[in-house]
Short mmCIF file of C-alpha atoms in Angstrom, two decimals:
data_model
loop_
_atom_site.label_atom_id
_atom_site.label_comp_id
_atom_site.label_asym_id
_atom_site.label_seq_id
_atom_site.Cartn_x
_atom_site.Cartn_y
_atom_site.Cartn_z
CA MET A 1 40.06 -34.10 8.28
CA SER A 2 43.16 -33.67 10.42
CA GLN A 3 41.25 -31.44 12.83
CA ILE A 4 38.03 -32.47 14.60
CA ARG A 5 35.38 -29.81 14.04
CA THR A 6 31.95 -30.03 15.65
CA ARG A 7 29.07 -27.59 15.83
CA PHE A 8 26.09 -26.77 17.98
CA ALA A 9 23.38 -25.38 15.73
CA PRO A 10 20.34 -24.33 17.76
CA SER A 11 17.28 -22.50 16.49
CA PRO A 12 16.46 -19.35 18.52
CA THR A 13 12.91 -20.42 19.27
CA GLY A 14 12.78 -20.13 23.08
CA TYR A 15 14.49 -21.45 26.17
CA MET A 16 17.40 -23.88 26.16
CA HIS A 17 15.90 -27.35 26.26
CA ILE A 18 17.81 -29.92 28.34
CA GLY A 19 18.14 -32.22 25.32
CA ASN A 20 19.60 -29.37 23.25
CA LEU A 21 22.08 -28.54 25.98
CA ARG A 22 23.20 -32.16 26.13
CA THR A 23 23.76 -32.10 22.35
CA ALA A 24 25.90 -28.99 22.77
CA LEU A 25 27.84 -30.65 25.58
CA TYR A 26 28.56 -33.83 23.61
CA ALA A 27 29.64 -31.80 20.56
CA TYR A 28 31.95 -29.76 22.78
CA LEU A 29 33.45 -32.86 24.42
CA ILE A 30 34.15 -34.53 21.08
CA ALA A 31 35.89 -31.42 19.75
CA LYS A 32 37.96 -30.84 22.88
CA LYS A 33 39.10 -34.47 22.96
CA ASP A 34 41.27 -33.40 20.02
CA PRO A 35 43.95 -30.95 21.25
CA ASN A 36 43.45 -29.01 18.01
CA GLY A 37 39.68 -29.52 17.82
CA ALA A 38 37.24 -26.68 17.20
CA PHE A 39 33.72 -26.27 18.56
CA LEU A 40 31.48 -23.98 16.48
CA LEU A 41 28.23 -22.20 17.30
CA ARG A 42 25.86 -21.68 14.38
CA ILE A 43 22.44 -20.05 14.69
CA GLU A 44 19.89 -21.76 12.45
CA ASP A 45 17.10 -19.23 11.97
CA THR A 46 15.69 -20.21 8.59
CA ASP A 47 12.29 -21.01 10.14
CA GLN A 48 11.37 -17.33 10.50
CA GLY A 49 7.87 -18.03 11.79
CA ARG A 50 9.12 -19.71 14.97
CA LEU A 51 11.78 -17.21 16.01
CA VAL A 52 11.48 -15.78 19.53
CA GLU A 53 12.88 -12.39 20.42
CA GLY A 54 15.77 -12.66 22.86
CA ALA A 55 16.25 -16.39 22.28
CA THR A 56 19.70 -15.92 20.72
CA ASP A 57 20.86 -14.14 23.88
CA ILE A 58 19.56 -17.08 25.91
CA ILE A 59 21.76 -19.38 23.82
CA TYR A 60 24.82 -17.21 24.45
CA ASP A 61 24.07 -16.86 28.16
CA THR A 62 23.53 -20.60 28.61
CA MET A 63 26.74 -21.55 26.82
CA ARG A 64 28.66 -18.99 28.87
CA ALA A 65 27.14 -20.17 32.16
CA CYS A 66 28.07 -23.78 31.38
CA GLY A 67 31.60 -23.02 30.23
CA LEU A 68 30.93 -24.35 26.72
CA GLN A 69 33.11 -21.76 25.03
CA HIS A 70 32.85 -21.93 21.25
CA ASP A 71 35.89 -21.30 19.07
CA GLU A 72 33.92 -19.79 16.19
CA GLY A 73 30.47 -18.25 16.12
CA PRO A 74 28.29 -15.23 15.36
CA ASP A 75 29.56 -13.22 18.32
CA ILE A 76 33.28 -13.91 17.88
CA GLY A 77 33.54 -14.56 14.15
CA GLY A 78 35.76 -17.07 12.41
CA PRO A 79 37.14 -18.08 9.01
CA VAL A 80 33.94 -19.71 7.65
CA GLY A 81 31.29 -17.17 8.62
CA PRO A 82 28.76 -15.80 8.69
CA TYR A 83 27.52 -18.12 11.43
CA VAL A 84 23.85 -17.11 11.22
CA GLN A 85 21.87 -18.87 8.51
CA SER A 86 19.64 -15.92 7.65
CA GLU A 87 22.78 -13.90 6.87
CA ARG A 88 23.99 -16.71 4.63
CA VAL A 89 20.62 -16.70 2.84
CA LYS A 90 21.06 -13.01 1.96
CA SER A 91 24.31 -13.82 0.19
CA GLY A 92 22.49 -16.25 -2.12
CA LEU A 93 24.64 -19.10 -0.85
CA TYR A 94 21.96 -21.78 -0.53
CA MET A 95 20.24 -20.90 -3.78
CA LYS A 96 23.61 -21.13 -5.55
CA TYR A 97 24.22 -24.64 -4.25
CA ALA A 98 20.63 -25.73 -4.85
CA LYS A 99 20.84 -24.70 -8.51
CA GLU A 100 24.20 -26.45 -8.78
CA LEU A 101 22.54 -29.58 -7.38
CA VAL A 102 19.80 -29.33 -10.02
CA HIS A 103 22.46 -29.33 -12.74
CA LYS A 104 24.17 -32.31 -11.11
CA GLY A 105 20.88 -34.25 -11.22
CA GLY A 106 20.40 -34.32 -7.44
CA ALA A 107 17.37 -32.02 -7.40
CA HIS A 108 14.73 -30.43 -9.63
CA TYR A 109 12.62 -27.29 -9.88
CA CYS A 110 9.03 -27.71 -8.79
CA PHE A 111 6.46 -25.04 -9.62
CA CYS A 112 3.99 -26.09 -6.95
CA ASP A 113 4.11 -24.38 -3.57
CA GLU A 114 4.65 -26.42 -0.41
CA ALA A 115 0.92 -26.63 0.36
CA HIS A 116 0.22 -27.98 -3.13
CA ILE A 117 3.03 -30.49 -2.81
CA GLN A 118 1.63 -31.72 0.49
CA ALA A 119 -1.86 -32.02 -0.99
CA LEU A 120 -0.53 -34.00 -3.97
CA ARG A 121 1.50 -36.21 -1.64
CA GLU A 122 -1.55 -36.97 0.49
CA ALA A 123 -3.65 -37.65 -2.58
CA GLY A 124 -1.12 -39.78 -4.41
CA GLY A 125 0.75 -41.42 -1.56
CA ASP A 126 4.39 -42.37 -2.03
CA SER A 127 3.99 -42.49 -5.79
CA PHE A 128 3.82 -38.68 -5.91
CA LYS A 129 7.55 -38.36 -5.48
CA TYR A 130 8.04 -40.35 -8.66
CA ASP A 131 5.10 -38.90 -10.60
CA ASP A 132 5.86 -35.21 -9.95
CA PRO A 133 4.80 -33.57 -13.23
CA CYS A 134 7.54 -30.93 -12.83
CA LYS A 135 10.10 -33.64 -13.55
CA LEU A 136 8.77 -33.84 -17.10
CA ILE A 137 9.78 -30.24 -17.76
CA SER A 138 13.22 -29.89 -19.31
CA LEU A 139 15.88 -28.09 -17.32
CA GLU A 140 16.04 -25.40 -20.00
CA GLU A 141 12.28 -24.79 -19.78
CA ALA A 142 12.36 -24.83 -15.98
CA GLU A 143 15.11 -22.21 -15.86
CA LYS A 144 13.16 -20.00 -18.28
CA ARG A 145 10.16 -20.14 -15.93
CA VAL A 146 12.42 -19.29 -13.00
CA GLU A 147 13.87 -16.33 -14.95
CA ALA A 148 10.34 -15.15 -15.71
CA GLY A 149 9.65 -14.90 -11.98
CA GLU A 150 7.34 -17.90 -11.68
CA PRO A 151 7.17 -19.16 -8.05
CA PHE A 152 9.06 -22.37 -7.47
CA VAL A 153 10.59 -24.66 -4.92
CA ILE A 154 13.58 -26.95 -5.37
CA ARG A 155 13.12 -30.57 -4.37
CA GLN A 156 15.62 -33.34 -3.91
CA ASN A 157 15.75 -36.24 -6.35
CA VAL A 158 15.77 -39.66 -4.69
CA PRO A 159 16.49 -42.96 -6.49
CA THR A 160 13.36 -45.04 -6.94
CA THR A 161 15.18 -48.31 -6.39
CA GLY A 162 18.06 -49.66 -4.36
CA THR A 163 19.18 -48.80 -0.88
CA THR A 164 21.19 -46.17 0.96
CA THR A 165 23.50 -47.22 3.80
CA PHE A 166 25.05 -44.95 6.39
CA ASN A 167 27.04 -45.47 9.56
CA ASP A 168 26.32 -43.95 12.93
CA GLU A 169 28.76 -44.09 15.87
CA VAL A 170 25.93 -44.92 18.28
CA PHE A 171 23.57 -47.08 16.21
CA GLY A 172 26.05 -48.70 13.84
CA SER A 173 25.41 -49.39 10.15
CA ILE A 174 21.85 -48.67 8.95
CA THR A 175 20.43 -49.48 5.51
CA VAL A 176 17.14 -48.08 4.17
CA GLU A 177 15.17 -48.72 1.01
CA ASN A 178 15.27 -45.66 -1.26
CA SER A 179 11.60 -46.20 -2.04
CA THR A 180 10.80 -45.14 1.54
CA LEU A 181 12.56 -41.78 1.25
CA ASP A 182 10.63 -38.60 0.59
CA GLU A 183 11.85 -36.15 -2.04
CA GLN A 184 12.12 -33.30 0.41
CA VAL A 185 11.93 -29.60 -0.36
CA LEU A 186 15.39 -28.02 -0.31
CA ILE A 187 14.54 -24.40 -1.18
CA LYS A 188 11.15 -23.03 -0.16
CA SER A 189 9.07 -20.64 -2.23
CA ASP A 190 10.28 -17.70 -0.11
CA GLY A 191 13.85 -18.47 -1.15
CA PHE A 192 14.84 -19.76 2.29
CA PRO A 193 16.43 -23.17 2.54
CA THR A 194 14.86 -25.89 4.63
CA TYR A 195 16.73 -27.10 7.70
CA ASN A 196 17.60 -30.38 5.95
CA PHE A 197 19.34 -28.61 3.08
CA ALA A 198 20.96 -25.71 4.89
CA ASN A 199 22.63 -27.85 7.54
CA VAL A 200 24.26 -30.07 4.89
CA ILE A 201 25.61 -27.05 2.98
CA ASP A 202 26.80 -25.33 6.14
CA ASP A 203 28.35 -28.45 7.66
CA HIS A 204 30.37 -28.99 4.50
CA LEU A 205 31.47 -25.38 4.05
CA MET A 206 32.38 -25.09 7.73
CA GLY A 207 34.44 -28.28 7.60
CA ILE A 208 32.35 -30.10 10.21
CA THR A 209 33.83 -33.56 10.70
CA ASP A 210 31.49 -34.87 13.41
CA VAL A 211 27.75 -34.14 13.41
CA VAL A 212 26.10 -34.53 16.82
CA ARG A 213 22.31 -34.35 16.88
CA GLY A 214 19.19 -35.93 18.29
CA MET A 215 17.99 -39.39 17.30
CA GLU A 216 14.92 -37.83 15.66
CA TYR A 217 17.19 -36.95 12.71
CA LEU A 218 18.33 -40.53 12.23
CA SER A 219 15.68 -41.14 9.56
CA SER A 220 16.88 -38.09 7.60
CA ALA A 221 20.51 -39.22 7.44
CA PRO A 222 20.07 -41.23 4.20
CA LYS A 223 18.74 -38.13 2.45
CA TYR A 224 21.66 -36.10 3.77
CA ASN A 225 24.04 -38.71 2.41
CA LEU A 226 22.41 -38.57 -1.00
CA LEU A 227 23.04 -34.81 -1.01
CA TYR A 228 26.68 -35.24 0.01
CA GLU A 229 27.16 -37.86 -2.70
CA ALA A 230 25.44 -35.78 -5.36
CA PHE A 231 27.84 -32.91 -4.64
CA GLY A 232 30.80 -35.27 -4.42
CA TRP A 233 31.54 -34.22 -0.83
CA GLU A 234 32.97 -36.24 2.04
CA ILE A 235 30.32 -37.43 4.51
CA PRO A 236 30.93 -36.45 8.16
CA ARG A 237 30.85 -38.84 11.08
CA TYR A 238 27.35 -39.09 12.61
CA ILE A 239 26.60 -39.27 16.34
CA HIS A 240 22.85 -39.52 16.92
CA CYS A 241 21.88 -39.20 20.60
CA PRO A 242 18.87 -40.91 22.19
CA PRO A 243 16.18 -38.56 23.55
CA VAL A 244 15.92 -37.26 27.09
CA MET A 245 12.64 -38.64 28.38
CA LYS A 246 10.14 -37.36 30.93
CA ASP A 247 9.01 -40.94 31.49
CA GLU A 248 8.97 -44.19 29.54
CA HIS A 249 6.47 -42.83 27.01
CA SER A 250 7.10 -39.10 26.50
CA LYS A 251 10.08 -36.88 25.78
CA LEU A 252 10.91 -33.79 27.81
CA SER A 253 9.19 -30.81 26.26
CA LYS A 254 9.09 -27.15 27.22
CA ARG A 255 5.68 -27.07 25.60
CA ASN A 256 4.46 -29.48 28.26
CA GLY A 257 5.97 -27.43 31.07
CA ASP A 258 9.13 -29.49 31.52
CA ALA A 259 12.16 -27.71 32.93
CA SER A 260 14.59 -25.87 30.70
CA PHE A 261 18.14 -24.99 31.70
CA GLN A 262 16.96 -21.54 32.76
CA ASP A 263 14.18 -23.07 34.89
CA LEU A 264 16.66 -25.32 36.69
CA VAL A 265 19.04 -22.45 37.43
CA ALA A 266 16.10 -20.43 38.75
CA LYS A 267 15.27 -23.35 41.04
CA GLY A 268 18.73 -23.18 42.58
CA TYR A 269 20.74 -25.71 40.60
CA LEU A 270 24.34 -24.96 39.64
CA PRO A 271 25.17 -24.84 35.91
CA GLY A 272 28.12 -27.19 36.48
CA ALA A 273 25.95 -29.69 38.33
CA ILE A 274 23.29 -29.55 35.61
CA LEU A 275 25.94 -30.18 32.97
CA ASN A 276 27.41 -33.01 35.07
CA TYR A 277 24.00 -34.65 35.36
CA ILE A 278 22.91 -34.36 31.74
CA ALA A 279 26.27 -35.77 30.59
CA LEU A 280 25.21 -38.99 32.33
CA LEU A 281 21.80 -39.03 30.64
CA GLY A 282 22.39 -41.63 27.98
CA TRP A 283 26.15 -41.93 28.43
CA ALA A 284 27.94 -44.37 30.73
CA PRO A 285 31.48 -43.61 31.93
CA GLU A 286 33.95 -46.46 32.23
CA THR A 287 34.25 -46.03 36.01
CA ASN A 288 31.82 -45.47 38.88
CA GLN A 289 32.77 -41.81 39.14
CA GLU A 290 29.66 -39.67 39.49
CA LEU A 291 30.90 -36.09 39.81
CA TYR A 292 32.69 -34.54 36.84
CA THR A 293 34.01 -31.10 36.07
CA LEU A 294 33.89 -30.09 32.43
CA ASP A 295 37.61 -30.81 32.02
CA GLU A 296 37.12 -34.26 33.55
CA LEU A 297 34.26 -34.95 31.14
CA VAL A 298 36.54 -34.10 28.21
CA GLN A 299 39.00 -36.74 29.39
CA ALA A 300 36.39 -39.41 30.16
CA PHE A 301 33.96 -38.99 27.26
CA ASN A 302 33.74 -41.72 24.63
CA VAL A 303 30.98 -41.74 21.98
CA LYS A 304 31.03 -45.54 21.94
CA ARG A 305 29.50 -45.49 25.42
CA ILE A 306 26.41 -43.47 24.40
CA ASN A 307 23.29 -45.60 24.86
CA THR A 308 20.82 -46.31 22.09
CA SER A 309 17.75 -46.02 24.33
CA GLY A 310 16.25 -42.85 25.80
CA ALA A 311 17.31 -41.68 29.26
CA ILE A 312 14.69 -40.61 31.81
CA PHE A 313 15.30 -37.23 33.44
CA ASP A 314 15.31 -37.81 37.20
CA PRO A 315 14.96 -34.59 39.28
CA VAL A 316 15.83 -36.51 42.46
CA LYS A 317 19.17 -37.63 41.00
CA LEU A 318 19.88 -34.13 39.73
CA THR A 319 19.18 -32.73 43.21
CA SER A 320 21.54 -35.28 44.74
CA ILE A 321 24.36 -34.39 42.34
CA ASN A 322 23.75 -30.68 42.93
CA GLY A 323 24.00 -31.22 46.69
CA LEU A 324 27.32 -33.02 46.25
CA TRP A 325 28.63 -30.14 44.14
CA LEU A 326 27.66 -27.66 46.85
CA ARG A 327 29.27 -29.71 49.61
CA ASN A 328 32.49 -30.12 47.63
CA MET A 329 33.11 -26.37 47.65
CA SER A 330 35.49 -24.71 50.07
CA LEU A 331 33.68 -22.79 52.81
CA ASP A 332 34.92 -19.46 51.43
CA GLU A 333 33.71 -20.30 47.92
CA TYR A 334 30.40 -21.57 49.28
CA THR A 335 29.88 -18.49 51.45
CA ALA A 336 30.45 -16.17 48.50
CA LEU A 337 27.96 -18.18 46.42
CA ILE A 338 25.12 -18.37 48.94
CA THR A 339 25.39 -14.95 50.64
CA PRO A 340 22.66 -13.50 48.36
CA TYR A 341 20.39 -16.40 49.39
CA ILE A 342 21.19 -15.86 53.08
CA ASP A 343 20.42 -12.16 52.63
CA GLN A 344 16.96 -13.01 51.30
CA ALA A 345 16.00 -14.40 54.71
CA VAL A 346 18.45 -12.82 57.15
CA LYS A 347 18.59 -9.04 57.47
CA GLY A 348 20.24 -8.96 60.91
CA ASP A 349 23.95 -8.58 61.54
CA PHE A 350 24.76 -12.27 61.84
CA ASP A 351 27.99 -13.87 60.63
CA ARG A 352 27.27 -15.06 57.07
CA ARG A 353 30.25 -17.39 57.01
CA LYS A 354 29.08 -19.20 60.14
CA ILE A 355 25.57 -19.43 58.70
CA ALA A 356 27.04 -20.88 55.50
CA ALA A 357 28.94 -23.47 57.55
CA ILE A 358 25.74 -24.85 59.09
CA VAL A 359 23.83 -24.76 55.80
CA GLN A 360 26.45 -26.42 53.56
CA PRO A 361 25.98 -30.00 54.82
CA ARG A 362 22.21 -29.77 54.47
CA ALA A 363 21.07 -27.76 51.43
CA ASN A 364 20.88 -29.59 48.09
CA THR A 365 19.75 -26.56 46.08
CA LEU A 366 20.29 -22.85 46.53
CA ASN A 367 16.55 -22.20 46.79
CA GLU A 368 16.31 -24.43 49.85
CA ILE A 369 18.48 -21.99 51.81
CA PRO A 370 16.23 -18.98 52.59
CA PRO A 371 13.38 -21.03 54.15
CA MET A 372 15.94 -22.74 56.42
CA LEU A 373 17.01 -19.43 57.94
CA ASP A 374 13.79 -17.55 58.64
CA PHE A 375 14.21 -17.93 62.44
CA PHE A 376 17.30 -15.70 62.67
CA ASP A 377 15.54 -12.37 62.28
CA GLU A 378 12.28 -13.31 63.99
CA PHE A 379 11.76 -15.76 66.80
CA PRO A 380 8.65 -17.63 65.62
CA SER A 381 5.81 -18.73 67.87
CA TYR A 382 5.53 -22.50 68.35
CA GLU A 383 3.56 -25.10 70.30
CA ASN A 384 4.96 -26.90 73.35
CA ASP A 385 3.93 -30.20 71.74
CA LEU A 386 7.12 -29.95 69.65
CA TYR A 387 9.09 -30.92 72.76
CA ASN A 388 7.49 -34.37 72.56
CA HIS A 389 10.11 -36.30 70.62
CA LYS A 390 10.23 -40.07 70.84
CA LYS A 391 13.74 -40.47 69.42
CA MET A 392 15.21 -37.77 71.67
CA LYS A 393 13.19 -39.07 74.65
CA THR A 394 11.91 -35.60 75.47
CA ASN A 395 8.62 -34.03 76.56
CA PRO A 396 7.70 -30.59 77.93
CA GLU A 397 8.53 -31.58 81.50
CA ILE A 398 12.00 -32.88 80.62
CA ALA A 399 12.56 -29.88 78.38
CA LEU A 400 11.72 -27.39 81.12
CA ARG A 401 14.21 -28.98 83.52
CA SER A 402 17.04 -29.07 80.98
CA LEU A 403 16.35 -25.55 79.68
CA LYS A 404 16.52 -24.02 83.15
CA ALA A 405 19.85 -25.71 83.72
CA ALA A 406 21.09 -24.57 80.30
CA GLU A 407 20.00 -20.99 81.03
CA GLU A 408 22.08 -20.97 84.22
CA VAL A 409 25.14 -22.29 82.39
CA LEU A 410 24.81 -19.89 79.46
CA ASN A 411 24.35 -16.89 81.74
CA ASN A 412 27.77 -17.55 83.25
CA ILE A 413 29.70 -17.88 79.97
CA ASP A 414 31.90 -14.90 79.18
CA SER A 415 33.71 -16.20 76.09
CA TRP A 416 30.82 -16.80 73.63
CA ASP A 417 32.32 -19.14 71.06
CA ALA A 418 31.46 -22.63 69.81
CA GLU A 419 34.25 -24.35 71.70
CA THR A 420 33.31 -22.84 75.06
CA LEU A 421 29.58 -23.40 74.47
CA HIS A 422 30.24 -27.03 73.60
CA THR A 423 32.43 -27.63 76.67
CA LYS A 424 29.96 -26.09 79.13
CA LEU A 425 26.74 -27.49 77.66
CA MET A 426 28.10 -31.01 77.32
CA GLU A 427 28.67 -31.09 81.10
CA LEU A 428 24.91 -30.87 81.63
CA PRO A 429 23.69 -34.35 80.51
CA ALA A 430 25.82 -36.17 83.08
CA ARG A 431 24.93 -33.69 85.84
CA LEU A 432 21.20 -33.94 85.07
CA GLU A 433 21.39 -37.69 84.41
CA MET A 434 19.99 -37.14 80.94
CA LYS A 435 20.91 -38.10 77.39
CA ASN A 436 22.67 -35.55 75.21
CA GLY A 437 19.55 -35.21 73.07
CA GLN A 438 17.43 -34.40 76.13
CA VAL A 439 19.52 -31.27 76.64
CA LEU A 440 20.49 -30.18 73.13
CA PHE A 441 17.21 -30.86 71.30
CA PRO A 442 15.07 -28.76 73.67
CA LEU A 443 17.70 -26.00 73.62
CA ARG A 444 17.71 -25.85 69.83
CA LEU A 445 13.91 -25.73 69.75
CA ALA A 446 13.84 -23.12 72.50
CA ILE A 447 16.11 -20.67 70.63
CA THR A 448 14.79 -21.26 67.07
CA GLY A 449 11.12 -22.16 67.54
CA LYS A 450 11.56 -24.87 64.88
CA ALA A 451 11.83 -28.65 65.11
CA ASN A 452 14.17 -28.80 62.11
CA THR A 453 17.03 -26.40 61.51
CA PRO A 454 20.41 -26.33 59.83
CA GLY A 455 23.00 -26.69 62.56
CA GLY A 456 22.57 -27.72 66.16
CA ALA A 457 21.91 -25.79 69.37
CA ILE A 458 25.57 -24.91 69.94
CA GLU A 459 26.21 -23.66 66.39
CA ILE A 460 23.02 -21.61 66.29
CA ALA A 461 23.56 -20.15 69.78
CA GLU A 462 27.01 -18.99 68.75
CA ILE A 463 25.59 -17.21 65.67
CA LEU A 464 22.66 -15.64 67.56
CA GLY A 465 24.98 -14.30 70.26
CA LYS A 466 24.62 -14.39 74.03
CA GLU A 467 21.99 -11.69 74.44
CA GLU A 468 19.60 -12.98 71.80
CA THR A 469 20.08 -16.62 72.81
CA LEU A 470 19.24 -15.86 76.46
CA ARG A 471 16.30 -13.68 75.46
CA ARG A 472 14.75 -16.47 73.42
CA LEU A 473 15.58 -19.07 76.02
CA ALA A 474 13.81 -17.04 78.72
CA LEU A 475 10.70 -16.68 76.53
CA SER A 476 10.61 -20.45 75.91
CA ILE A 477 11.01 -21.25 79.61
CA ARG A 478 8.13 -18.90 80.50
CA GLN A 479 6.02 -20.54 77.80
CA LEU A 480 6.68 -23.99 79.26
CA GLU A 481 6.02 -22.82 82.80
CA ALA A 482 2.71 -21.36 81.72
#
């Protein structure tokens, strides 16, 4: 095991769940911590009844959007393919190893279908796994029945006494009584392997050294180890991750309407910010650093700092981190990113870069941007009551006086730029014996029709231009005078 090899092995059953994406991220980080490490993508589609058309493309698109580039996988190939389980089934791979396991004493043929097994289990309790009548059939007789085409499943043999101990990097050493372990089905009656069998075979054949998965599989680890031991294979390192929780009592679930990665992107969150946030769900860095690029996460990540308790998904915290990501961009990069969102609300010929400059300090998600900008194309109607502002110490009477003075100043400006606008308008408060807010707040309201806007009066006036600014200002003055 000179090379670290990890895998992300999703089932194509729908959207990319946040918990699944975090598993992929942690597996990626562990692999990339090793300069020679490899991160594999394997599609586990043995549960044919739950497959969703297009779900595999969603997996590819999500990984690509997040920068989680796999080194081997169904789309790029590799030395241990195929990387789709259904393709491996067709080759007879799992059946071959299951029959080998039967001969090694780690499993047995069972001529009851899964429904019958479940009924017997419910009727007989735990004793069923020891009293399975199929165990009384000799291997020779069982193989004759298989040759004759009799339906069968293959089930794991579990010791009836003793214990099985395994080590997990997050939860430490865990010991379970063998009497509590179920003799699980390994090969179903349709010839497909169960998840619990296929992932052990594939992990071994693909040389996986570190298995990253959800904590819900912690209870299955002893049975996996029994399979590894029966084959005489080396057991990989386990990293079981605590769940991502909706609240203290329930896990995040797409079934319950909780956000998937695709939902969050559609709501205006950046893939990098989402990845940054979910990395911190259940993992604590050694410093107080909050923002991480993917490369920085590779350097900082340590499995020993994964928590054992579930982490609650906090949309407010995610929004905060997303806002910081947006504000950390250069203005050129930010303008290129948000221009499509500006264009949703602004059809007029206004400078997109200047609009981006006033939006960047204020928008925390991309979807917040269009509603902020609806006043550029159309000057909305508004009530004069908006001029009543306790903090700014304004009312309609004060506003009318300051707006008339501002109109006179603006009419006489030839060079319409932010610097000139600022110089001329900031002379007004002293001349009128007013506070700055008593001049600038009414002016902003008078040219936007809104109490809250990105950017101040000077920035917005510059973007609107002289003609449009004076047109709106005149309308607002007439409204106040009326």
